[in-house]
mmCIF file with all atom_site columns, C-alpha atoms in Angstrom:
data_model
loop_
_atom_site.group_PDB
_atom_site.id
_atom_site.type_symbol
_atom_site.label_atom_id
_atom_site.label_alt_id
_atom_site.label_comp_id
_atom_site.label_asym_id
_atom_site.label_entity_id
_atom_site.label_seq_id
_atom_site.pdbx_PDB_ins_code
_atom_site.Cartn_x
_atom_site.Cartn_y
_atom_site.Cartn_z
_atom_site.occupancy
_atom_site.B_iso_or_equiv
_atom_site.pdbx_formal_charge
_atom_site.auth_seq_id
_atom_site.auth_comp_id
_atom_site.auth_asym_id
_atom_site.auth_atom_id
_atom_site.pdbx_PDB_model_num
ATOM 1   C CA . MET X 1 1   ? -3.401  190.309 154.805 1.00 41.00 ? 1   MET X CA 1
ATOM 2   C CA . LYS X 1 2   ? -5.852  190.948 151.973 1.00 45.00 ? 2   LYS X CA 1
ATOM 3   C CA . ARG X 1 3   ? -7.932  187.941 152.981 1.00 44.00 ? 3   ARG X CA 1
ATOM 4   C CA . TRP X 1 4   ? -7.968  189.121 156.623 1.00 40.00 ? 4   TRP X CA 1
ATOM 5   C CA . HIS X 1 5   ? -9.184  192.555 155.642 1.00 47.00 ? 5   HIS X CA 1
ATOM 6   C CA . HIS X 1 6   ? -11.973 191.053 153.544 1.00 44.00 ? 6   HIS X CA 1
ATOM 7   C CA . ARG X 1 7   ? -13.052 188.853 156.479 1.00 44.00 ? 7   ARG X CA 1
ATOM 8   C CA . ALA X 1 8   ? -13.009 191.886 158.722 1.00 45.00 ? 8   ALA X CA 1
ATOM 9   C CA . LEU X 1 9   ? -15.049 193.882 156.228 1.00 45.00 ? 9   LEU X CA 1
ATOM 10  C CA . ALA X 1 10  ? -17.538 191.038 155.869 1.00 41.00 ? 10  ALA X CA 1
ATOM 11  C CA . ALA X 1 11  ? -18.022 190.880 159.625 1.00 43.00 ? 11  ALA X CA 1
ATOM 12  C CA . LEU X 1 12  ? -18.324 194.640 159.944 1.00 48.00 ? 12  LEU X CA 1
ATOM 13  C CA . LEU X 1 13  ? -20.840 194.985 157.144 1.00 45.00 ? 13  LEU X CA 1
ATOM 14  C CA . ALA X 1 14  ? -22.861 192.093 158.498 1.00 41.00 ? 14  ALA X CA 1
ATOM 15  C CA . ALA X 1 15  ? -22.911 193.850 161.835 1.00 42.00 ? 15  ALA X CA 1
ATOM 16  C CA . ALA X 1 16  ? -23.805 197.234 160.441 1.00 43.00 ? 16  ALA X CA 1
ATOM 17  C CA . LEU X 1 17  ? -26.353 196.213 157.842 1.00 42.00 ? 17  LEU X CA 1
ATOM 18  C CA . TRP X 1 18  ? -28.096 193.072 159.059 1.00 39.00 ? 18  TRP X CA 1
ATOM 19  C CA . LEU X 1 19  ? -28.342 193.556 162.803 1.00 38.00 ? 19  LEU X CA 1
ATOM 20  C CA . PRO X 1 20  ? -32.058 192.609 163.072 1.00 39.00 ? 20  PRO X CA 1
ATOM 21  C CA . LEU X 1 21  ? -31.210 189.017 162.118 1.00 38.00 ? 21  LEU X CA 1
ATOM 22  C CA . ALA X 1 22  ? -28.909 188.612 165.119 1.00 39.00 ? 22  ALA X CA 1
ATOM 23  C CA . GLY X 1 23  ? -30.622 190.816 167.666 1.00 42.00 ? 23  GLY X CA 1
ATOM 24  C CA . ALA X 1 24  ? -31.920 188.080 169.968 1.00 40.00 ? 24  ALA X CA 1
ATOM 25  C CA . ALA X 1 25  ? -28.512 186.478 170.456 1.00 40.00 ? 25  ALA X CA 1
ATOM 26  C CA . LEU X 1 26  ? -26.800 189.758 171.238 1.00 48.00 ? 26  LEU X CA 1
ATOM 27  C CA . GLU X 1 27  ? -28.593 190.172 174.553 1.00 46.00 ? 27  GLU X CA 1
ATOM 28  C CA . GLU X 1 28  ? -26.770 187.096 175.862 1.00 56.00 ? 28  GLU X CA 1
ATOM 29  C CA . GLY X 1 29  ? -23.265 188.506 175.308 1.00 61.00 ? 29  GLY X CA 1
ATOM 30  C CA . GLN X 1 30  ? -20.649 188.265 172.586 1.00 65.00 ? 30  GLN X CA 1
ATOM 31  C CA . PRO X 1 31  ? -22.473 186.606 169.669 1.00 67.00 ? 31  PRO X CA 1
ATOM 32  C CA . MET X 1 32  ? -19.487 184.804 168.118 1.00 73.00 ? 32  MET X CA 1
ATOM 33  C CA . ALA X 1 33  ? -15.810 184.010 168.512 1.00 80.00 ? 33  ALA X CA 1
ATOM 34  C CA . LEU X 1 34  ? -13.823 186.844 166.959 1.00 84.00 ? 34  LEU X CA 1
ATOM 35  C CA . GLU X 1 35  ? -10.393 186.398 165.377 1.00 88.00 ? 35  GLU X CA 1
ATOM 36  C CA . SER X 1 36  ? -10.226 190.052 164.319 1.00 89.00 ? 36  SER X CA 1
ATOM 37  C CA . PRO X 1 37  ? -8.162  192.219 166.693 1.00 92.00 ? 37  PRO X CA 1
ATOM 38  C CA . SER X 1 38  ? -10.749 195.001 166.347 1.00 93.00 ? 38  SER X CA 1
ATOM 39  C CA . ALA X 1 39  ? -14.507 194.792 165.886 1.00 92.00 ? 39  ALA X CA 1
ATOM 40  C CA . ILE X 1 40  ? -17.713 196.686 166.498 1.00 93.00 ? 40  ILE X CA 1
ATOM 41  C CA . LEU X 1 41  ? -21.408 195.877 166.201 1.00 91.00 ? 41  LEU X CA 1
ATOM 42  C CA . ALA X 1 42  ? -23.923 198.696 165.879 1.00 92.00 ? 42  ALA X CA 1
ATOM 43  C CA . GLU X 1 43  ? -27.512 199.423 164.895 1.00 91.00 ? 43  GLU X CA 1
ATOM 44  C CA . THR X 1 44  ? -27.508 201.042 161.474 1.00 89.00 ? 44  THR X CA 1
ATOM 45  C CA . ALA X 1 45  ? -30.188 203.703 161.767 1.00 86.00 ? 45  ALA X CA 1
ATOM 46  C CA . THR X 1 46  ? -28.983 205.230 165.046 1.00 86.00 ? 46  THR X CA 1
ATOM 47  C CA . GLY X 1 47  ? -25.348 204.159 165.294 1.00 84.00 ? 47  GLY X CA 1
ATOM 48  C CA . THR X 1 48  ? -26.036 202.698 168.732 1.00 90.00 ? 48  THR X CA 1
ATOM 49  C CA . VAL X 1 49  ? -23.111 200.430 169.661 1.00 91.00 ? 49  VAL X CA 1
ATOM 50  C CA . ILE X 1 50  ? -24.089 196.923 170.788 1.00 89.00 ? 50  ILE X CA 1
ATOM 51  C CA . PHE X 1 51  ? -20.646 195.345 171.130 1.00 88.00 ? 51  PHE X CA 1
ATOM 52  C CA . GLU X 1 52  ? -17.069 196.483 170.603 1.00 90.00 ? 52  GLU X CA 1
ATOM 53  C CA . LYS X 1 53  ? -13.534 195.157 170.866 1.00 91.00 ? 53  LYS X CA 1
ATOM 54  C CA . ASN X 1 54  ? -10.555 197.501 170.519 1.00 93.00 ? 54  ASN X CA 1
ATOM 55  C CA . ALA X 1 55  ? -12.771 199.679 168.352 1.00 95.00 ? 55  ALA X CA 1
ATOM 56  C CA . ASP X 1 56  ? -10.545 202.757 168.570 1.00 97.00 ? 56  ASP X CA 1
ATOM 57  C CA . GLU X 1 57  ? -7.209  201.151 167.677 1.00 97.00 ? 57  GLU X CA 1
ATOM 58  C CA . ARG X 1 58  ? -5.836  202.565 164.435 1.00 97.00 ? 58  ARG X CA 1
ATOM 59  C CA . ARG X 1 59  ? -5.273  199.955 161.745 1.00 96.00 ? 59  ARG X CA 1
ATOM 60  C CA . GLU X 1 60  ? -4.486  199.763 158.046 1.00 94.00 ? 60  GLU X CA 1
ATOM 61  C CA . ALA X 1 61  ? -7.578  200.718 156.090 1.00 90.00 ? 61  ALA X CA 1
ATOM 62  C CA . ALA X 1 62  ? -7.008  198.383 153.105 1.00 94.00 ? 62  ALA X CA 1
ATOM 63  C CA . SER X 1 63  ? -9.923  197.907 150.706 1.00 94.00 ? 63  SER X CA 1
ATOM 64  C CA . ILE X 1 64  ? -12.423 199.202 153.267 1.00 94.00 ? 64  ILE X CA 1
ATOM 65  C CA . THR X 1 65  ? -11.190 202.585 151.994 1.00 97.00 ? 65  THR X CA 1
ATOM 66  C CA . LYS X 1 66  ? -13.292 202.110 148.871 1.00 97.00 ? 66  LYS X CA 1
ATOM 67  C CA . LEU X 1 67  ? -16.449 202.429 150.967 1.00 97.00 ? 67  LEU X CA 1
ATOM 68  C CA . MET X 1 68  ? -15.648 206.144 151.248 1.00 98.00 ? 68  MET X CA 1
ATOM 69  C CA . THR X 1 69  ? -14.820 206.344 147.543 1.00 98.00 ? 69  THR X CA 1
ATOM 70  C CA . ALA X 1 70  ? -18.165 204.783 146.678 1.00 98.00 ? 70  ALA X CA 1
ATOM 71  C CA . LEU X 1 71  ? -20.001 207.007 149.161 1.00 98.00 ? 71  LEU X CA 1
ATOM 72  C CA . LEU X 1 72  ? -18.652 210.202 147.595 1.00 98.00 ? 72  LEU X CA 1
ATOM 73  C CA . VAL X 1 73  ? -19.640 209.002 144.134 1.00 98.00 ? 73  VAL X CA 1
ATOM 74  C CA . MET X 1 74  ? -23.166 208.080 145.243 1.00 98.00 ? 74  MET X CA 1
ATOM 75  C CA . GLU X 1 75  ? -23.588 211.401 147.032 1.00 98.00 ? 75  GLU X CA 1
ATOM 76  C CA . ALA X 1 76  ? -22.409 213.249 143.910 1.00 98.00 ? 76  ALA X CA 1
ATOM 77  C CA . ILE X 1 77  ? -25.037 211.354 141.917 1.00 97.00 ? 77  ILE X CA 1
ATOM 78  C CA . ASP X 1 78  ? -27.713 212.316 144.454 1.00 97.00 ? 78  ASP X CA 1
ATOM 79  C CA . ARG X 1 79  ? -26.721 215.976 144.122 1.00 97.00 ? 79  ARG X CA 1
ATOM 80  C CA . GLY X 1 80  ? -26.919 215.790 140.328 1.00 97.00 ? 80  GLY X CA 1
ATOM 81  C CA . GLU X 1 81  ? -23.206 216.471 139.870 1.00 96.00 ? 81  GLU X CA 1
ATOM 82  C CA . CYS X 1 82  ? -22.751 213.305 137.817 1.00 96.00 ? 82  CYS X CA 1
ATOM 83  C CA . SER X 1 83  ? -24.863 210.440 136.543 1.00 97.00 ? 83  SER X CA 1
ATOM 84  C CA . LEU X 1 84  ? -24.648 206.697 136.140 1.00 97.00 ? 84  LEU X CA 1
ATOM 85  C CA . GLU X 1 85  ? -24.745 207.210 132.379 1.00 97.00 ? 85  GLU X CA 1
ATOM 86  C CA . ALA X 1 86  ? -21.797 209.630 132.302 1.00 97.00 ? 86  ALA X CA 1
ATOM 87  C CA . GLY X 1 87  ? -18.760 208.559 130.314 1.00 98.00 ? 87  GLY X CA 1
ATOM 88  C CA . VAL X 1 88  ? -15.504 208.197 132.262 1.00 98.00 ? 88  VAL X CA 1
ATOM 89  C CA . THR X 1 89  ? -12.222 208.022 130.348 1.00 98.00 ? 89  THR X CA 1
ATOM 90  C CA . VAL X 1 90  ? -9.559  205.871 131.978 1.00 98.00 ? 90  VAL X CA 1
ATOM 91  C CA . SER X 1 91  ? -6.194  207.567 132.470 1.00 98.00 ? 91  SER X CA 1
ATOM 92  C CA . LYS X 1 92  ? -2.795  205.907 132.282 1.00 98.00 ? 92  LYS X CA 1
ATOM 93  C CA . ALA X 1 93  ? -2.490  206.188 136.073 1.00 97.00 ? 93  ALA X CA 1
ATOM 94  C CA . ALA X 1 94  ? -5.846  204.496 136.664 1.00 98.00 ? 94  ALA X CA 1
ATOM 95  C CA . ALA X 1 95  ? -5.169  201.681 134.204 1.00 97.00 ? 95  ALA X CA 1
ATOM 96  C CA . ALA X 1 96  ? -1.779  201.022 135.815 1.00 97.00 ? 96  ALA X CA 1
ATOM 97  C CA . MET X 1 97  ? -3.158  200.395 139.317 1.00 96.00 ? 97  MET X CA 1
ATOM 98  C CA . LYS X 1 98  ? -1.978  197.244 141.074 1.00 94.00 ? 98  LYS X CA 1
ATOM 99  C CA . GLY X 1 99  ? -3.945  194.916 143.306 1.00 93.00 ? 99  GLY X CA 1
ATOM 100 C CA . SER X 1 100 ? -7.613  194.100 142.631 1.00 93.00 ? 100 SER X CA 1
ATOM 101 C CA . GLN X 1 101 ? -8.581  195.331 139.171 1.00 95.00 ? 101 GLN X CA 1
ATOM 102 C CA . ALA X 1 102 ? -11.330 195.383 136.571 1.00 97.00 ? 102 ALA X CA 1
ATOM 103 C CA . LEU X 1 103 ? -8.522  195.381 133.951 1.00 97.00 ? 103 LEU X CA 1
ATOM 104 C CA . LEU X 1 104 ? -9.680  198.652 132.405 1.00 98.00 ? 104 LEU X CA 1
ATOM 105 C CA . ASP X 1 105 ? -8.286  199.775 129.065 1.00 97.00 ? 105 ASP X CA 1
ATOM 106 C CA . GLN X 1 106 ? -6.209  202.954 129.132 1.00 98.00 ? 106 GLN X CA 1
ATOM 107 C CA . GLY X 1 107 ? -7.863  205.703 127.118 1.00 98.00 ? 107 GLY X CA 1
ATOM 108 C CA . ALA X 1 108 ? -11.187 203.868 126.862 1.00 98.00 ? 108 ALA X CA 1
ATOM 109 C CA . THR X 1 109 ? -14.433 205.460 128.043 1.00 98.00 ? 109 THR X CA 1
ATOM 110 C CA . TYR X 1 110 ? -16.743 203.498 130.348 1.00 98.00 ? 110 TYR X CA 1
ATOM 111 C CA . PRO X 1 111 ? -20.171 204.298 131.816 1.00 98.00 ? 111 PRO X CA 1
ATOM 112 C CA . LEU X 1 112 ? -19.748 205.617 135.341 1.00 98.00 ? 112 LEU X CA 1
ATOM 113 C CA . GLU X 1 113 ? -22.181 202.945 136.521 1.00 98.00 ? 113 GLU X CA 1
ATOM 114 C CA . GLU X 1 114 ? -19.824 200.172 135.415 1.00 98.00 ? 114 GLU X CA 1
ATOM 115 C CA . LEU X 1 115 ? -16.903 201.710 137.287 1.00 98.00 ? 115 LEU X CA 1
ATOM 116 C CA . LEU X 1 116 ? -18.973 202.174 140.446 1.00 98.00 ? 116 LEU X CA 1
ATOM 117 C CA . ARG X 1 117 ? -20.276 198.612 140.184 1.00 97.00 ? 117 ARG X CA 1
ATOM 118 C CA . THR X 1 118 ? -16.801 197.118 139.800 1.00 97.00 ? 118 THR X CA 1
ATOM 119 C CA . THR X 1 119 ? -15.438 199.268 142.620 1.00 97.00 ? 119 THR X CA 1
ATOM 120 C CA . ILE X 1 120 ? -18.094 198.003 145.035 1.00 96.00 ? 120 ILE X CA 1
ATOM 121 C CA . MET X 1 121 ? -18.539 194.459 143.788 1.00 95.00 ? 121 MET X CA 1
ATOM 122 C CA . ALA X 1 122 ? -14.972 193.532 142.789 1.00 94.00 ? 122 ALA X CA 1
ATOM 123 C CA . SER X 1 123 ? -12.923 196.041 144.838 1.00 95.00 ? 123 SER X CA 1
ATOM 124 C CA . ALA X 1 124 ? -11.362 197.275 141.595 1.00 96.00 ? 124 ALA X CA 1
ATOM 125 C CA . ASN X 1 125 ? -8.552  199.736 142.248 1.00 97.00 ? 125 ASN X CA 1
ATOM 126 C CA . ASP X 1 126 ? -8.402  200.928 138.632 1.00 98.00 ? 126 ASP X CA 1
ATOM 127 C CA . SER X 1 127 ? -12.129 201.708 138.645 1.00 98.00 ? 127 SER X CA 1
ATOM 128 C CA . ALA X 1 128 ? -11.832 203.593 141.941 1.00 98.00 ? 128 ALA X CA 1
ATOM 129 C CA . VAL X 1 129 ? -9.020  205.808 140.651 1.00 98.00 ? 129 VAL X CA 1
ATOM 130 C CA . ALA X 1 130 ? -10.869 206.476 137.384 1.00 98.00 ? 130 ALA X CA 1
ATOM 131 C CA . LEU X 1 131 ? -13.918 207.594 139.379 1.00 98.00 ? 131 LEU X CA 1
ATOM 132 C CA . ALA X 1 132 ? -11.809 209.769 141.671 1.00 98.00 ? 132 ALA X CA 1
ATOM 133 C CA . GLU X 1 133 ? -10.159 211.520 138.731 1.00 98.00 ? 133 GLU X CA 1
ATOM 134 C CA . HIS X 1 134 ? -13.500 212.003 137.015 1.00 98.00 ? 134 HIS X CA 1
ATOM 135 C CA . LEU X 1 135 ? -15.141 213.627 140.036 1.00 98.00 ? 135 LEU X CA 1
ATOM 136 C CA . ALA X 1 136 ? -12.263 215.723 141.376 1.00 98.00 ? 136 ALA X CA 1
ATOM 137 C CA . GLY X 1 137 ? -9.767  216.061 138.529 1.00 97.00 ? 137 GLY X CA 1
ATOM 138 C CA . SER X 1 138 ? -7.075  214.050 140.303 1.00 98.00 ? 138 SER X CA 1
ATOM 139 C CA . GLU X 1 139 ? -6.822  211.329 142.912 1.00 98.00 ? 139 GLU X CA 1
ATOM 140 C CA . GLY X 1 140 ? -5.106  213.774 145.271 1.00 98.00 ? 140 GLY X CA 1
ATOM 141 C CA . ALA X 1 141 ? -7.976  216.245 145.078 1.00 98.00 ? 141 ALA X CA 1
ATOM 142 C CA . PHE X 1 142 ? -10.453 213.416 145.616 1.00 98.00 ? 142 PHE X CA 1
ATOM 143 C CA . VAL X 1 143 ? -8.553  212.211 148.695 1.00 98.00 ? 143 VAL X CA 1
ATOM 144 C CA . ALA X 1 144 ? -8.940  215.699 150.153 1.00 98.00 ? 144 ALA X CA 1
ATOM 145 C CA . LEU X 1 145 ? -12.707 215.322 149.710 1.00 98.00 ? 145 LEU X CA 1
ATOM 146 C CA . MET X 1 146 ? -12.556 211.907 151.380 1.00 98.00 ? 146 MET X CA 1
ATOM 147 C CA . ASN X 1 147 ? -10.831 213.302 154.440 1.00 98.00 ? 147 ASN X CA 1
ATOM 148 C CA . ARG X 1 148 ? -13.235 216.226 154.626 1.00 98.00 ? 148 ARG X CA 1
ATOM 149 C CA . ARG X 1 149 ? -16.228 213.880 154.490 1.00 98.00 ? 149 ARG X CA 1
ATOM 150 C CA . ALA X 1 150 ? -14.649 211.658 157.127 1.00 98.00 ? 150 ALA X CA 1
ATOM 151 C CA . GLY X 1 151 ? -14.443 214.691 159.400 1.00 98.00 ? 151 GLY X CA 1
ATOM 152 C CA . GLU X 1 152 ? -18.099 215.491 158.776 1.00 98.00 ? 152 GLU X CA 1
ATOM 153 C CA . LEU X 1 153 ? -19.032 211.931 159.771 1.00 97.00 ? 153 LEU X CA 1
ATOM 154 C CA . GLY X 1 154 ? -17.052 212.170 163.000 1.00 97.00 ? 154 GLY X CA 1
ATOM 155 C CA . MET X 1 155 ? -14.349 209.757 161.822 1.00 98.00 ? 155 MET X CA 1
ATOM 156 C CA . ARG X 1 156 ? -11.684 211.337 164.018 1.00 97.00 ? 156 ARG X CA 1
ATOM 157 C CA . ASP X 1 157 ? -9.184  208.468 163.791 1.00 98.00 ? 157 ASP X CA 1
ATOM 158 C CA . THR X 1 158 ? -9.145  208.076 160.021 1.00 98.00 ? 158 THR X CA 1
ATOM 159 C CA . CYS X 1 159 ? -6.710  209.446 157.470 1.00 98.00 ? 159 CYS X CA 1
ATOM 160 C CA . TYR X 1 160 ? -6.897  208.683 153.764 1.00 98.00 ? 160 TYR X CA 1
ATOM 161 C CA . VAL X 1 161 ? -3.852  208.900 151.501 1.00 98.00 ? 161 VAL X CA 1
ATOM 162 C CA . ASN X 1 162 ? -5.337  207.253 148.411 1.00 98.00 ? 162 ASN X CA 1
ATOM 163 C CA . CYS X 1 163 ? -8.805  206.266 147.213 1.00 98.00 ? 163 CYS X CA 1
ATOM 164 C CA . THR X 1 164 ? -8.204  202.507 147.003 1.00 97.00 ? 164 THR X CA 1
ATOM 165 C CA . GLY X 1 165 ? -6.677  201.430 150.296 1.00 95.00 ? 165 GLY X CA 1
ATOM 166 C CA . TYR X 1 166 ? -3.600  200.115 148.501 1.00 95.00 ? 166 TYR X CA 1
ATOM 167 C CA . PRO X 1 167 ? -0.854  200.003 151.185 1.00 93.00 ? 167 PRO X CA 1
ATOM 168 C CA . GLN X 1 168 ? 0.666   203.447 151.674 1.00 94.00 ? 168 GLN X CA 1
ATOM 169 C CA . ALA X 1 169 ? 2.244   205.092 154.705 1.00 95.00 ? 169 ALA X CA 1
ATOM 170 C CA . GLY X 1 170 ? 0.011   207.382 156.727 1.00 95.00 ? 170 GLY X CA 1
ATOM 171 C CA . GLN X 1 171 ? -3.330  205.769 155.856 1.00 97.00 ? 171 GLN X CA 1
ATOM 172 C CA . TYR X 1 172 ? -5.341  204.335 158.740 1.00 97.00 ? 172 TYR X CA 1
ATOM 173 C CA . THR X 1 173 ? -8.790  203.958 160.276 1.00 98.00 ? 173 THR X CA 1
ATOM 174 C CA . THR X 1 174 ? -10.533 202.254 163.199 1.00 98.00 ? 174 THR X CA 1
ATOM 175 C CA . ALA X 1 175 ? -13.431 199.849 163.584 1.00 97.00 ? 175 ALA X CA 1
ATOM 176 C CA . ARG X 1 176 ? -15.532 202.635 165.128 1.00 97.00 ? 176 ARG X CA 1
ATOM 177 C CA . ASP X 1 177 ? -14.863 204.978 162.222 1.00 98.00 ? 177 ASP X CA 1
ATOM 178 C CA . VAL X 1 178 ? -15.675 202.249 159.691 1.00 97.00 ? 178 VAL X CA 1
ATOM 179 C CA . MET X 1 179 ? -18.940 201.668 161.552 1.00 96.00 ? 179 MET X CA 1
ATOM 180 C CA . ARG X 1 180 ? -19.800 205.356 161.161 1.00 96.00 ? 180 ARG X CA 1
ATOM 181 C CA . LEU X 1 181 ? -18.962 205.117 157.465 1.00 97.00 ? 181 LEU X CA 1
ATOM 182 C CA . CYS X 1 182 ? -21.019 201.928 157.042 1.00 95.00 ? 182 CYS X CA 1
ATOM 183 C CA . CYS X 1 183 ? -24.058 203.568 158.617 1.00 95.00 ? 183 CYS X CA 1
ATOM 184 C CA . GLU X 1 184 ? -23.869 206.329 156.000 1.00 96.00 ? 184 GLU X CA 1
ATOM 185 C CA . VAL X 1 185 ? -23.220 203.953 153.089 1.00 97.00 ? 185 VAL X CA 1
ATOM 186 C CA . ALA X 1 186 ? -26.197 201.833 154.177 1.00 94.00 ? 186 ALA X CA 1
ATOM 187 C CA . LYS X 1 187 ? -28.527 204.731 153.317 1.00 95.00 ? 187 LYS X CA 1
ATOM 188 C CA . HIS X 1 188 ? -27.872 204.214 149.594 1.00 97.00 ? 188 HIS X CA 1
ATOM 189 C CA . PRO X 1 189 ? -29.869 201.460 147.859 1.00 95.00 ? 189 PRO X CA 1
ATOM 190 C CA . LEU X 1 190 ? -27.415 201.613 144.951 1.00 95.00 ? 190 LEU X CA 1
ATOM 191 C CA . TYR X 1 191 ? -24.669 200.266 147.195 1.00 96.00 ? 191 TYR X CA 1
ATOM 192 C CA . HIS X 1 192 ? -26.745 197.240 148.192 1.00 95.00 ? 192 HIS X CA 1
ATOM 193 C CA . THR X 1 193 ? -27.573 196.534 144.548 1.00 95.00 ? 193 THR X CA 1
ATOM 194 C CA . TYR X 1 194 ? -23.929 196.236 143.554 1.00 95.00 ? 194 TYR X CA 1
ATOM 195 C CA . ALA X 1 195 ? -22.666 194.669 146.795 1.00 94.00 ? 195 ALA X CA 1
ATOM 196 C CA . SER X 1 196 ? -25.172 191.821 146.494 1.00 94.00 ? 196 SER X CA 1
ATOM 197 C CA . GLU X 1 197 ? -23.846 190.758 143.075 1.00 93.00 ? 197 GLU X CA 1
ATOM 198 C CA . TRP X 1 198 ? -21.624 187.718 143.543 1.00 93.00 ? 198 TRP X CA 1
ATOM 199 C CA . ILE X 1 199 ? -20.445 186.876 140.016 1.00 93.00 ? 199 ILE X CA 1
ATOM 200 C CA . GLY X 1 200 ? -20.615 189.194 137.019 1.00 93.00 ? 200 GLY X CA 1
ATOM 201 C CA . LYS X 1 201 ? -18.924 190.416 133.863 1.00 95.00 ? 201 LYS X CA 1
ATOM 202 C CA . LEU X 1 202 ? -17.544 193.698 132.581 1.00 96.00 ? 202 LEU X CA 1
ATOM 203 C CA . THR X 1 203 ? -17.714 194.202 128.829 1.00 96.00 ? 203 THR X CA 1
ATOM 204 C CA . HIS X 1 204 ? -15.033 196.658 127.759 1.00 97.00 ? 204 HIS X CA 1
ATOM 205 C CA . PRO X 1 205 ? -15.617 199.198 124.955 1.00 95.00 ? 205 PRO X CA 1
ATOM 206 C CA . GLY X 1 206 ? -13.496 197.113 122.588 1.00 94.00 ? 206 GLY X CA 1
ATOM 207 C CA . GLY X 1 207 ? -15.574 193.983 123.233 1.00 95.00 ? 207 GLY X CA 1
ATOM 208 C CA . ARG X 1 208 ? -13.193 192.229 125.613 1.00 96.00 ? 208 ARG X CA 1
ATOM 209 C CA . VAL X 1 209 ? -14.925 190.673 128.638 1.00 97.00 ? 209 VAL X CA 1
ATOM 210 C CA . THR X 1 210 ? -13.572 190.469 132.191 1.00 96.00 ? 210 THR X CA 1
ATOM 211 C CA . ASP X 1 211 ? -15.098 187.978 134.617 1.00 95.00 ? 211 ASP X CA 1
ATOM 212 C CA . LEU X 1 212 ? -15.712 189.452 138.073 1.00 94.00 ? 212 LEU X CA 1
ATOM 213 C CA . THR X 1 213 ? -16.174 187.797 141.457 1.00 91.00 ? 213 THR X CA 1
ATOM 214 C CA . ASN X 1 214 ? -17.322 189.589 144.586 1.00 91.00 ? 214 ASN X CA 1
ATOM 215 C CA . THR X 1 215 ? -14.434 189.813 147.070 1.00 74.00 ? 215 THR X CA 1
ATOM 216 C CA . ASN X 1 216 ? -16.918 189.695 149.982 1.00 75.00 ? 216 ASN X CA 1
ATOM 217 C CA . ARG X 1 217 ? -18.763 186.409 149.368 1.00 69.00 ? 217 ARG X CA 1
#
């Protein structure tokens, strides 16, 4: 399932962010064979839909959820509410996250930039929770902000229950709503900087090094 969601995310981001490269082929119909049960292709700047397939069917959000987590962090940076240089201390709850991780040390303090980078580049659940707690005081309070922002973006068929996309009842989204989210994320150069990193390292405060590989090759 995880691999499917990453393929779906790769296709959706390619559609949302690099449309000009495929524009000529789109006029002739469906540009490729699609295994995904839901898909949508849109022009980033205007949100104009070019192609869609079951775009309004609710599905598990999975790691695509972290696009909203990253968006809220980047918007907070733009508003001056936090900075890339800010120190973020990792709680026990964040360090204990399952699934994709940056293997953060409980109680250690990391630059916010490193947590944002590992959230975007390596889909790190522990980094995402640490960021959520730093910005809102708790993951629950941050999730409330996620749902409010989703409403502002017109994501009417999305409900967030956590900030990572780790499987949990009641969390869902649609291809159309992810497209709306992608169009907003695409406005932030910082996202593209981290998303384009394929292989990297995270040096922990104690000197330990974690090798990282982009989950969306």
